[in-house]
Amino acid sequence: MFFPGIAECILLVLTIICSGAAHNILVLTPITTPSHSNVFEPLVAQLADRGHFVTYTGTDYCHQTNPTNRVGNQTTIANSSNLRLLTSPNLVRLNSQHEIDFNDRDSPFRLLFRMPGTLEKYCKAIYEDPVFHWLMNSKERYDLIILDGFSNDCTLLLAEVFDVPFIYLNCFPPTPWLLYAIGSPLAMDHFPNPSGTRDKMDLWQRTFNVVTQVVTGLGGLFIYNWHILPTIDRVASRVLGKHNLTPILDIQSRRLSLLMTNTHFSINFQLPTSPAVVEVGGLHLGGKLKRLPKDLVSFLDGSGDAGFIIVSFGSMLRGDGLPKDFRRLFLSVFARLPQRVVWKWENQSKLGESEELIPSNVKTISWLPQKELLSHRNARLFISHGGLLSKQETIFNGVPAIFLPVWADQPINAQKAEDDGYAIRLCWDELTEEILYNAIQAILTNPRYAKRMQQVSALMQDQIDKPMGRAIYWIEYVIRHQGAPHLRNASRDLMLPQRALLDVMCIFFIFTFSMIYVIYRLCLFCSALYRWKDMMIGLLHKKDD
Ligand SMILES: *[C@@H]1O[C@H](CO)[C@@H](O)[C@H](O)[C@H]1NC(C)=O
Ligand SMILES: *[C@@H]1O[C@H](CO)[C@@H](O)[C@H](O)[C@H]1NC(C)=O
Ligand SMILES: *[C@@H]1O[C@H](CO)[C@@H](O)[C@H](O)[C@H]1NC(C)=O
Ligand SMILES: *[C@@H]1O[C@H](CO)[C@@H](O)[C@H](O)[C@H]1NC(C)=O
């Protein structure tokens, strides 16, 4: 190839011609974790492939790729002529310090109360970030902003600066404040809050669900909209030194056009949605798989008929952060199994320091190519924390699971999986060797788990279109129709009590009670009238006597 640049150019032009107009799209996820960037990255790549000019501020990329050039303090990684990655070392550092570990299972409320402070810290970092300043002052033009639905709201100031509509892409089941913002039913009678229980709730659970969705909890609508967002506004005007900034809630209310959620009704609890909510769950699936290292391949192939078990607690919970007692428990259960085990264990030297021996059927690796492992024909079981992406990957590949949820939406993901019959949910605090061993045996020997898993996997893949295609369609739709104002639910301008028609019920109550009161007074009056009449008649009779 003499002119790769020209070939690329022609390809790009062809893509643009075939796919309609190319647009400038700004994708903002400065605060992120792998469970979010794993959703965003394939989408960004796909948008760029379609010929759009994409600017992506995601910091996780920096871990995986070597920044190639710097513009001021801002690192630019240009993969192709129409994809620009912006990242800054400060945010990369912040994203790696998420302070979540296995002990957080003890107290979901501790995390909750930490949230306002954490978001304040994130926003301060974003507002001090050179990339953010560069964007704020740049004369660039964009057609749309796509924003991570969790903890990135501070960047909404950019939607105002560029005067564009925006879309939330949420990487886990939608929080009440996102549903409220887009004007979609909260469905609190059956849709559990991300830290809730399940869809079939008794009176007390429903009460708890309403309280957590509206007031407190990871979902706390009131806390989010009327405490956290105003705090962000104050941080913005303090750090940016401007006093006439538009409040975030205002920007959201005027410019939010669509909510895409990484869920699907085949595997998550059902959610009634407005037309402005699009479920794109599993969009990161079905792409090209990476080639596994040779030694790993021979370990997996060598597992034979017994097969192998994959153990990983996600990207945030480090395998080597597992408390010693649990580590010992897992190792002694694995030693009793004929299956081989692949375990995500980041720091090999931390294994050496403990007294127990690693059984010969266990292989620890620092980074798990999870999708690739799950797609291997010998994969029999996945032991995991029940993060949404892990759950999607295991269902996509039809591998039954044992979930040991720790925090956030993991408990409801695990509960739904157990209710659907293809997984077992275990509880860290009740975990014993026997419980874990029995659960593993149940999945490996009772065919009903594998059978249910095949059914659910088929359900998940039986869709009229692919989640990625759906996401792209709706993104371009919003651009084509300049924010798609016709999708806007009029009830977005109403307060929560009005949306729940509490004010109307009030009128009914007042009316009913007034009627009852009037009738009561009338009765009193009538009976007084009767008594008076009787008395008069009595008096008349006396007179006659
Ligand atoms: C960008 O390039 C890096 C390194 O070549 C690669 O790992 C990454 O997947 C590319 N990203 C996209 C979105 O194409
Ligand atoms: C670059 O970063 C340094 C310190 O990290 C700071 O002093 C300087 O002002 C920054 N420059 C720009 C252009 O943001
Ligand atoms: C509009 O919003 C209200 C309140 O959130 C909801 O009950 C209703 O279903 C929504 N309607 C549509 C068409 O989305
Ligand atoms: C791995 O663990 C050892 C021992 O606890 C520690 O000294 C070392 O810094 C760790 N390495 C990494 C990369 O975390």
Coordinates of C-alpha atoms and ligand atoms in Angstrom, one line a residue:
M1 CA 0.0 0.0 0.0
F2 CA 1.6 3.2 -1.1
F3 CA -1.2 5.6 0.0
P4 CA -2.8 4.2 3.1
G5 CA -4.0 7.7 3.9
I6 CA -5.8 8.1 0.6
A7 CA -7.4 4.6 0.9
E8 CA -8.6 5.5 4.4
C9 CA -9.9 8.8 3.1
I10 CA -11.9 7.1 0.4
L11 CA -13.3 4.6 2.8
L12 CA -14.3 7.4 5.1
V13 CA -16.0 9.3 2.3
L14 CA -17.8 6.2 1.2
T15 CA -19.0 5.5 4.8
I16 CA -20.3 9.0 5.1
I17 CA -22.1 8.8 1.8
C18 CA -23.6 5.4 2.6
S19 CA -24.7 6.3 6.2
G20 CA -26.0 9.8 5.7
A21 CA -24.4 12.9 7.0
A22 CA -21.4 12.9 9.4
H23 CA -21.9 14.7 12.6
N24 CA -19.7 16.1 15.4
I25 CA -20.4 14.1 18.6
L26 CA -18.9 14.8 22.0
V27 CA -18.9 11.8 24.3
L28 CA -18.2 12.7 28.0
T29 CA -17.3 10.2 30.6
P30 CA -14.4 11.8 32.5
I31 CA -15.4 10.0 35.7
T32 CA -15.6 6.3 34.8
T33 CA -14.7 2.8 35.7
P34 CA -14.2 -0.2 33.3
S35 CA -17.8 -1.2 33.8
H36 CA -18.7 2.0 32.1
S37 CA -16.0 2.4 29.6
N38 CA -16.6 -1.2 28.4
V39 CA -20.0 0.1 27.3
F40 CA -18.8 3.4 25.9
E41 CA -15.8 2.3 23.9
P42 CA -17.5 0.0 21.4
L43 CA -20.2 2.6 20.9
V44 CA -17.6 5.3 20.3
A45 CA -15.7 3.1 17.9
Q46 CA -18.9 2.3 16.0
L47 CA -19.9 5.9 15.7
A48 CA -16.4 6.8 14.4
D49 CA -16.7 3.8 12.0
R50 CA -19.9 5.3 10.6
G51 CA -18.0 8.4 9.7
H52 CA -19.0 10.7 12.6
F53 CA -16.4 12.9 14.1
V54 CA -16.2 11.8 17.7
T55 CA -14.4 13.5 20.5
Y56 CA -14.3 11.2 23.5
T57 CA -13.2 12.2 27.0
G58 CA -12.8 8.9 28.7
T59 CA -9.8 8.3 30.9
D60 CA -9.7 4.6 31.1
Y61 CA -8.3 4.4 27.6
C62 CA -5.2 5.8 29.0
H63 CA -4.5 2.6 30.9
Q64 CA -4.7 0.5 27.8
T65 CA -3.1 2.7 25.2
N66 CA 0.0 4.8 25.4
P67 CA -0.9 8.4 25.0
T68 CA 0.8 9.5 21.8
N69 CA 0.8 13.2 21.9
R70 CA 0.1 16.1 24.1
V71 CA -1.7 19.4 23.5
G72 CA -0.8 21.6 26.4
N73 CA -1.7 19.4 29.4
Q74 CA -4.3 17.6 27.6
T75 CA -3.4 14.2 26.1
T76 CA -4.8 13.5 22.7
I77 CA -4.9 10.0 21.3
A78 CA -5.9 10.0 17.8
N79 CA -6.8 6.6 16.5
S80 CA -8.2 7.6 13.2
S81 CA -8.9 10.8 11.4
N82 CA -12.4 11.0 12.9
L83 CA -11.9 9.8 16.5
R84 CA -10.1 12.0 19.0
L85 CA -9.6 10.8 22.6
L86 CA -9.0 13.4 25.3
T87 CA -7.7 12.4 28.6
S88 CA -5.8 13.9 31.5
P89 CA -3.5 12.2 34.0
N90 CA -5.3 13.7 37.0
L91 CA -8.6 12.1 36.2
V92 CA -6.9 8.8 35.3
R93 CA -5.5 8.8 38.8
L94 CA -8.9 9.7 40.3
N95 CA -10.6 7.0 38.4
S96 CA -8.3 4.4 39.8
Q97 CA -9.0 5.4 43.4
H98 CA -12.6 4.4 43.8
E99 CA -12.3 3.2 47.4
I100 CA -14.7 0.3 47.0
D101 CA -13.8 -3.1 48.5
F102 CA -15.4 -6.3 49.8
N103 CA -16.1 -4.6 53.2
D104 CA -18.6 -2.3 51.6
R105 CA -21.0 -5.2 51.6
D106 CA -21.5 -4.6 55.4
S107 CA -23.0 -1.3 55.0
P108 CA -24.6 -0.2 51.8
F109 CA -25.6 3.0 53.6
R110 CA -22.0 4.0 54.2
L111 CA -21.5 4.2 50.4
L112 CA -24.7 6.1 50.2
F113 CA -23.7 8.7 52.6
R114 CA -20.3 9.0 50.9
M115 CA -22.0 9.8 47.6
P116 CA -22.5 13.5 47.9
G117 CA -19.0 14.0 49.1
T118 CA -17.6 11.8 46.4
L119 CA -19.5 13.6 43.6
E120 CA -18.3 16.9 45.0
K121 CA -14.7 15.7 44.8
Y122 CA -15.2 14.4 41.2
C123 CA -16.8 17.7 40.1
K124 CA -14.0 19.7 41.6
A125 CA -11.5 17.6 39.7
I126 CA -13.4 18.0 36.5
Y127 CA -13.7 21.8 36.8
E128 CA -10.0 22.0 37.5
D129 CA -9.2 19.7 34.6
P130 CA -7.3 21.2 31.6
V131 CA -9.4 19.2 29.1
F132 CA -12.6 20.6 30.5
H133 CA -11.2 24.2 30.3
W134 CA -10.0 23.6 26.8
L135 CA -13.4 22.4 25.8
M136 CA -15.2 25.3 27.6
N137 CA -13.1 27.8 25.8
S138 CA -12.8 26.1 22.4
K139 CA -14.7 27.3 19.4
E140 CA -15.6 23.8 18.3
R141 CA -19.1 23.0 17.1
Y142 CA -20.9 19.8 18.1
D143 CA -24.3 18.4 17.1
L144 CA -24.8 16.2 20.2
I145 CA -23.4 15.3 23.6
I146 CA -23.5 11.8 24.9
L147 CA -23.0 11.7 28.7
D148 CA -22.5 8.9 31.2
G149 CA -25.6 8.8 33.3
F150 CA -23.7 8.4 36.6
S151 CA -21.5 11.0 38.3
N152 CA -20.7 13.1 35.2
D153 CA -23.5 15.7 35.4
C154 CA -21.0 18.4 36.2
T155 CA -19.9 18.3 32.5
L156 CA -23.4 19.4 31.5
L157 CA -22.2 23.0 31.5
L158 CA -20.7 22.1 28.1
A159 CA -24.1 21.4 26.7
E160 CA -24.9 25.0 27.5
V161 CA -21.6 26.3 26.0
F162 CA -22.0 24.4 22.8
D163 CA -25.8 24.9 22.7
V164 CA -26.6 21.3 21.9
P165 CA -29.1 18.6 23.1
F166 CA -27.7 15.6 25.0
I167 CA -28.3 12.0 25.7
Y168 CA -27.7 10.0 28.9
L169 CA -26.2 6.6 28.4
N170 CA -26.6 4.8 31.7
C171 CA -24.5 1.7 32.3
F172 CA -26.7 0.1 35.0
P173 CA -30.5 -0.1 35.7
P174 CA -31.7 3.5 35.6
T175 CA -31.8 5.5 38.9
P176 CA -35.0 7.2 39.8
W177 CA -33.5 10.6 39.2
L178 CA -32.7 9.7 35.6
L179 CA -36.3 8.3 35.0
Y180 CA -37.7 11.4 36.6
A181 CA -35.5 13.7 34.5
I182 CA -36.6 12.1 31.2
G183 CA -40.2 11.8 32.4
S184 CA -40.6 8.1 32.4
P185 CA -42.7 6.2 35.0
L186 CA -40.8 5.4 38.2
A187 CA -43.0 2.3 38.5
M188 CA -42.2 2.0 42.2
D189 CA -44.8 -0.8 42.7
H190 CA -42.7 -3.3 40.8
F191 CA -39.4 -1.7 39.6
P192 CA -36.9 -2.0 42.4
N193 CA -34.4 0.7 43.2
P194 CA -30.9 -0.4 42.2
S195 CA -30.2 -1.2 45.8
G196 CA -33.6 -2.8 46.4
T197 CA -35.0 -6.3 46.5
R198 CA -37.0 -7.7 43.6
D199 CA -40.1 -7.0 41.5
K200 CA -42.5 -9.0 43.6
M201 CA -42.8 -6.9 46.7
D202 CA -45.0 -7.1 49.8
L203 CA -46.4 -4.0 51.4
W204 CA -43.3 -3.3 53.5
Q205 CA -40.9 -3.9 50.7
R206 CA -43.0 -1.5 48.5
T207 CA -42.9 1.0 51.2
F208 CA -39.2 0.6 51.5
N209 CA -38.8 0.9 47.7
V210 CA -40.8 4.2 47.6
V211 CA -38.8 5.6 50.5
T212 CA -35.5 4.7 49.0
Q213 CA -36.4 5.8 45.5
V214 CA -37.8 9.1 46.5
V215 CA -35.9 10.2 49.6
T216 CA -32.8 8.2 50.4
G217 CA -30.9 5.4 48.9
L218 CA -28.6 5.1 46.0
G219 CA -31.7 6.2 44.1
G220 CA -32.7 9.1 46.3
L221 CA -34.4 11.4 43.9
F222 CA -34.9 14.3 46.3
I223 CA -31.3 14.1 47.6
Y224 CA -30.0 14.0 44.1
N225 CA -32.0 16.8 42.6
W226 CA -32.2 19.1 45.5
H227 CA -29.0 18.5 47.4
I228 CA -26.4 17.0 45.2
L229 CA -27.0 19.0 42.0
P230 CA -27.2 22.4 43.8
T231 CA -23.9 21.4 45.5
I232 CA -22.4 20.9 42.1
D233 CA -23.6 24.3 41.1
R234 CA -21.8 25.9 44.0
V235 CA -18.6 23.9 43.3
A236 CA -18.8 25.1 39.7
S237 CA -19.1 28.8 40.5
R238 CA -16.4 28.5 43.2
V239 CA -13.9 26.6 41.1
L240 CA -14.6 28.3 37.8
G241 CA -15.0 31.7 39.4
K242 CA -18.2 32.6 37.6
H243 CA -21.4 33.5 39.3
N244 CA -23.9 33.5 36.4
L245 CA -23.6 29.8 35.5
T246 CA -26.9 28.1 34.5
P247 CA -27.9 25.5 37.2
I248 CA -27.2 21.9 36.1
L249 CA -30.9 20.9 36.8
D250 CA -32.0 23.7 34.4
I251 CA -29.6 22.5 31.7
Q252 CA -30.8 19.0 32.2
S253 CA -34.4 19.9 32.0
R254 CA -34.0 21.9 28.8
R255 CA -31.5 19.8 26.9
L256 CA -32.0 16.1 27.9
S257 CA -33.4 14.4 24.8
L258 CA -33.0 10.7 25.4
L259 CA -32.1 8.1 28.0
M260 CA -30.3 5.0 26.9
T261 CA -30.0 2.3 29.5
N262 CA -27.8 -0.7 29.5
T263 CA -30.7 -3.0 30.4
H264 CA -33.0 -5.3 28.5
F265 CA -36.4 -6.7 29.6
S266 CA -35.2 -10.2 28.9
I267 CA -32.7 -10.2 31.7
N268 CA -33.5 -7.2 33.9
F269 CA -36.6 -6.4 35.9
Q270 CA -39.3 -5.0 33.6
L271 CA -39.5 -1.3 33.3
P272 CA -42.3 0.6 31.6
T273 CA -40.7 3.2 29.5
S274 CA -41.6 6.4 27.7
P275 CA -40.6 6.7 24.0
A276 CA -37.6 8.7 25.1
V277 CA -36.1 5.7 27.0
V278 CA -34.3 3.1 24.9
E279 CA -33.0 -0.1 26.3
V280 CA -29.6 -1.0 24.6
G281 CA -28.5 -3.7 27.1
G282 CA -25.7 -5.8 25.8
L283 CA -24.4 -3.4 23.1
H284 CA -20.8 -4.4 24.0
L285 CA -21.5 -8.0 23.1
G286 CA -21.0 -9.9 19.8
G287 CA -17.9 -8.0 18.7
K288 CA -14.6 -9.6 17.7
L289 CA -13.0 -11.7 20.4
K290 CA -9.4 -11.3 21.4
R291 CA -6.9 -14.2 20.9
L292 CA -6.0 -15.8 24.3
P293 CA -2.4 -16.3 25.3
K294 CA -1.1 -19.8 24.4
D295 CA -0.5 -21.1 28.0
L296 CA -4.1 -20.1 28.9
V297 CA -5.5 -21.8 25.9
S298 CA -3.7 -25.0 26.7
F299 CA -4.9 -24.8 30.4
L300 CA -8.5 -24.3 29.2
D301 CA -8.4 -27.0 26.5
G302 CA -6.8 -29.4 28.9
S303 CA -9.8 -29.2 31.3
G304 CA -11.5 -31.8 29.2
D305 CA -15.0 -32.9 29.9
A306 CA -15.0 -31.6 33.5
G307 CA -14.5 -28.2 32.1
F308 CA -13.5 -25.1 33.9
I309 CA -14.8 -22.4 36.3
I310 CA -14.2 -18.7 35.9
V311 CA -13.9 -16.6 39.0
S312 CA -13.9 -12.8 38.9
F313 CA -15.4 -10.1 41.0
G314 CA -15.2 -7.4 38.4
S315 CA -12.9 -4.6 37.8
M316 CA -13.4 -2.6 40.9
L317 CA -13.2 -5.4 43.4
R318 CA -9.7 -6.8 43.2
G319 CA -9.4 -10.6 43.6
D320 CA -6.3 -10.0 45.7
G321 CA -8.4 -7.7 47.9
L322 CA -10.5 -10.6 49.0
P323 CA -10.3 -11.0 52.8
K324 CA -8.0 -13.9 53.9
D325 CA -10.8 -16.1 55.3
F326 CA -12.7 -16.1 52.1
R327 CA -9.6 -16.7 50.0
R328 CA -8.8 -19.8 52.1
L329 CA -12.5 -20.9 51.8
F330 CA -12.4 -20.6 48.0
L331 CA -9.1 -22.4 47.7
S332 CA -10.1 -25.3 49.8
V333 CA -13.4 -25.7 47.9
F334 CA -11.6 -25.5 44.5
A335 CA -9.1 -28.2 45.7
R336 CA -12.0 -30.6 46.0
L337 CA -13.2 -30.1 42.4
P338 CA -12.2 -32.0 39.3
Q339 CA -12.8 -28.8 37.3
R340 CA -10.1 -26.4 36.6
V341 CA -10.4 -22.8 37.9
V342 CA -9.3 -19.5 36.3
W343 CA -9.2 -16.8 38.9
K344 CA -8.7 -13.1 38.4
W345 CA -5.9 -12.3 40.8
E346 CA -4.1 -9.1 40.2
N347 CA -1.0 -9.3 42.3
Q348 CA 0.8 -12.6 42.3
S349 CA 3.1 -11.7 45.1
K350 CA 0.1 -11.4 47.4
L351 CA -0.5 -15.1 47.0
G352 CA 3.0 -16.0 47.9
E353 CA 2.7 -14.3 51.3
S354 CA -0.2 -16.4 52.4
E355 CA 0.3 -19.8 54.0
E356 CA -2.1 -21.8 51.9
L357 CA -1.0 -23.6 48.8
I358 CA -2.6 -23.0 45.5
P359 CA -4.2 -26.2 44.3
S360 CA -2.8 -27.4 41.0
N361 CA -6.2 -27.0 39.2
V362 CA -6.3 -23.3 39.9
K363 CA -4.7 -20.7 37.7
T364 CA -4.5 -17.1 38.7
I365 CA -4.2 -14.4 36.1
S366 CA -4.0 -10.7 36.7
W367 CA -6.4 -9.7 33.9
L368 CA -9.3 -11.9 32.8
P369 CA -10.4 -11.8 29.2
Q370 CA -13.9 -12.5 30.5
K371 CA -15.8 -12.6 27.2
E372 CA -13.3 -14.9 25.6
L373 CA -13.2 -17.2 28.5
L374 CA -17.0 -17.4 28.7
S375 CA -17.2 -18.2 25.1
H376 CA -14.9 -21.2 25.4
R377 CA -16.7 -24.6 24.9
N378 CA -15.4 -25.9 28.3
A379 CA -16.7 -23.1 30.4
R380 CA -19.1 -24.6 32.9
L381 CA -19.6 -22.0 35.6
F382 CA -19.0 -18.4 36.3
I383 CA -18.5 -17.2 39.9
S384 CA -18.9 -13.5 40.0
H385 CA -20.1 -10.4 41.9
G386 CA -23.1 -10.1 39.6
G387 CA -22.1 -6.8 37.9
L388 CA -24.4 -6.0 35.0
L389 CA -21.8 -6.5 32.3
S390 CA -20.6 -9.8 33.8
K391 CA -24.2 -10.9 33.9
Q392 CA -24.8 -10.0 30.3
E393 CA -21.7 -11.7 29.1
T394 CA -22.4 -14.9 31.0
I395 CA -26.0 -15.0 29.6
F396 CA -24.8 -14.2 26.1
N397 CA -22.5 -17.2 26.3
G398 CA -25.0 -19.4 28.1
V399 CA -22.8 -20.2 31.1
P400 CA -24.7 -20.6 34.4
A401 CA -23.5 -18.6 37.4
I402 CA -23.1 -18.2 41.1
F403 CA -23.4 -14.6 42.1
L404 CA -22.0 -13.1 45.3
P405 CA -23.2 -9.5 45.1
V406 CA -21.4 -6.7 47.0
W407 CA -22.9 -3.3 46.3
A408 CA -24.8 -1.0 43.9
D409 CA -27.0 -2.9 41.5
Q410 CA -25.3 -6.2 42.0
P411 CA -27.9 -7.5 44.6
I412 CA -30.8 -7.0 42.2
N413 CA -28.9 -8.4 39.2
A414 CA -28.2 -11.5 41.3
Q415 CA -31.7 -11.7 42.6
K416 CA -33.2 -11.5 39.1
A417 CA -30.8 -14.2 37.9
E418 CA -31.7 -16.5 40.7
D419 CA -35.4 -15.8 40.2
D420 CA -35.0 -16.7 36.6
G421 CA -33.4 -20.0 37.5
Y422 CA -30.0 -20.0 35.8
A423 CA -27.9 -18.8 38.8
I424 CA -27.6 -19.1 42.5
R425 CA -27.2 -16.1 44.7
L426 CA -25.0 -16.5 47.7
C427 CA -24.5 -14.1 50.6
W428 CA -21.0 -13.2 51.7
D429 CA -21.9 -13.2 55.4
E430 CA -23.4 -16.7 55.4
L431 CA -20.7 -18.2 53.1
T432 CA -19.2 -21.5 54.3
E433 CA -17.2 -24.1 52.5
E434 CA -20.2 -26.4 52.4
I435 CA -22.5 -23.8 51.0
L436 CA -20.2 -22.8 48.3
Y437 CA -19.3 -26.5 47.4
N438 CA -23.0 -27.4 47.3
A439 CA -23.9 -24.5 45.1
I440 CA -21.1 -25.4 42.7
Q441 CA -22.3 -29.0 42.7
A442 CA -25.9 -28.0 42.1
I443 CA -25.0 -26.0 39.0
L444 CA -22.6 -28.6 37.6
T445 CA -24.8 -31.6 38.2
N446 CA -28.4 -30.4 38.0
P447 CA -29.2 -29.8 34.3
R448 CA -32.0 -27.4 35.1
Y449 CA -29.6 -24.5 35.5
A450 CA -27.9 -25.0 32.1
K451 CA -31.3 -25.5 30.5
R452 CA -32.8 -22.3 31.9
M453 CA -29.6 -20.5 30.9
Q454 CA -30.0 -21.6 27.3
Q455 CA -33.6 -20.4 27.3
V456 CA -32.7 -17.0 28.8
S457 CA -29.8 -16.7 26.5
A458 CA -32.1 -17.3 23.5
L459 CA -34.5 -14.7 24.9
M460 CA -31.8 -12.1 25.2
Q461 CA -30.6 -12.7 21.6
D462 CA -34.1 -12.9 20.1
Q463 CA -34.4 -9.2 19.2
I464 CA -35.7 -7.4 16.1
D465 CA -32.4 -5.5 15.9
K466 CA -29.1 -5.5 17.6
P467 CA -28.6 -3.3 20.7
M468 CA -25.6 -1.6 19.0
G469 CA -27.7 -0.8 15.9
R470 CA -30.5 0.4 18.1
A471 CA -28.2 2.8 20.0
I472 CA -26.7 4.2 16.8
Y473 CA -30.1 4.6 15.2
W474 CA -31.4 6.6 18.2
I475 CA -28.3 8.7 18.5
E476 CA -28.6 9.7 14.9
Y477 CA -32.3 10.2 15.3
V478 CA -31.8 12.8 18.0
I479 CA -29.3 14.6 15.8
R480 CA -31.5 14.4 12.7
H481 CA -34.4 15.9 14.7
Q482 CA -32.4 18.5 16.7
G483 CA -33.0 17.0 20.1
A484 CA -36.3 15.4 19.1
P485 CA -38.5 17.7 21.1
H486 CA -41.6 15.7 20.2
L487 CA -40.3 12.9 22.5
R488 CA -40.5 15.3 25.4
N489 CA -43.1 14.2 28.0
A490 CA -45.2 17.2 29.1
S491 CA -45.1 15.9 32.6
R492 CA -41.4 16.8 32.9
D493 CA -42.6 20.3 33.7
L494 CA -44.6 19.0 36.7
M495 CA -43.3 18.3 40.2
L496 CA -43.3 14.8 41.6
P497 CA -46.6 15.1 43.6
Q498 CA -48.3 16.5 40.5
R499 CA -46.9 13.6 38.4
A500 CA -48.3 11.2 40.9
L501 CA -51.6 13.1 40.8
L502 CA -51.4 13.7 44.5
D503 CA -52.8 17.2 44.0
V504 CA -55.8 15.8 42.2
M505 CA -56.4 13.2 44.9
C506 CA -56.2 16.0 47.4
I507 CA -59.1 17.8 45.5
F508 CA -61.1 14.5 45.6
F509 CA -60.5 14.1 49.3
I510 CA -61.4 17.7 50.1
F511 CA -64.5 17.4 48.0
T512 CA -65.5 14.0 49.5
F513 CA -65.0 15.2 53.1
S514 CA -66.9 18.4 52.4
M515 CA -69.8 16.5 51.0
I516 CA -69.8 14.1 54.0
Y517 CA -69.7 17.2 56.3
V518 CA -72.5 18.9 54.5
I519 CA -74.7 15.8 54.6
Y520 CA -73.9 15.3 58.3
R521 CA -74.9 18.9 59.0
L522 CA -78.1 18.5 57.0
C523 CA -79.0 15.3 58.9
L524 CA -78.4 17.2 62.2
F525 CA -80.6 20.0 60.9
C526 CA -83.3 17.6 59.8
S527 CA -83.4 15.7 63.1
A528 CA -83.5 19.0 64.9
L529 CA -86.4 20.0 62.7
Y530 CA -88.2 16.8 63.5
R531 CA -87.6 17.1 67.2
W532 CA -88.9 20.7 67.0
K533 CA -91.9 19.5 65.1
D534 CA -92.6 16.8 67.6
M535 CA -92.2 19.2 70.4
M536 CA -94.7 21.6 68.9
I537 CA -97.2 18.9 68.3
G538 CA -96.7 17.8 71.9
L539 CA -97.3 21.3 73.1
L540 CA -100.4 21.7 70.9
H541 CA -101.8 18.4 72.3
K542 CA -101.1 19.6 75.9
K543 CA -103.0 22.8 75.1
D544 CA -105.9 20.8 73.7
D545 CA -106.0 18.8 77.0
Ligands
LIG1 C1 -7.2 2.9 19.5 O1 -5.9 2.3 19.3 C2 -5.5 1.5 20.3 C3 -4.1 1.1 20.1 O2 -3.8 0.9 18.8 C4 -6.5 0.3 20.4 O3 -6.2 -0.6 21.4 C5 -7.9 0.8 20.6 O4 -8.8 -0.3 20.6 C6 -8.3 1.8 19.5 N1 -9.6 2.3 19.9 C7 -10.5 2.4 19.0 C8 -11.8 3.0 19.5 O5 -10.5 2.1 17.9
LIG2 C1 -0.4 22.4 33.0 O1 -0.3 21.8 34.3 C2 0.5 22.5 35.2 C3 0.6 21.7 36.5 O2 0.1 20.5 36.4 C4 -0.1 23.9 35.4 O3 0.7 24.6 36.3 C5 -0.3 24.6 34.1 O4 -1.0 25.8 34.3 C6 -1.1 23.7 33.1 N1 -1.1 24.4 31.8 C7 -2.3 24.4 31.1 C8 -2.1 25.1 29.8 O5 -3.3 24.0 31.5
LIG3 C1 -44.9 10.9 31.2 O1 -44.4 11.0 32.5 C2 -45.3 10.5 33.5 C3 -44.7 10.8 34.9 O2 -43.4 10.4 35.0 C4 -45.5 9.0 33.3 O3 -46.4 8.5 34.3 C5 -46.0 8.8 31.9 O4 -46.1 7.4 31.7 C6 -45.1 9.4 30.9 N1 -45.8 9.3 29.6 C7 -45.1 9.0 28.5 C8 -45.9 8.9 27.3 O5 -43.9 8.7 28.6
LIG4 C1 1.7 -6.6 45.3 O1 1.7 -7.0 46.7 C2 2.9 -6.8 47.4 C3 2.8 -7.4 48.7 O2 1.6 -7.1 49.4 C4 3.2 -5.3 47.4 O3 4.4 -5.1 48.1 C5 3.3 -4.8 46.0 O4 3.4 -3.4 46.0 C6 2.0 -5.1 45.2 N1 2.2 -4.8 43.8 C7 1.2 -4.1 43.2 C8 1.6 -3.8 41.8 O5 0.2 -3.7 43.7

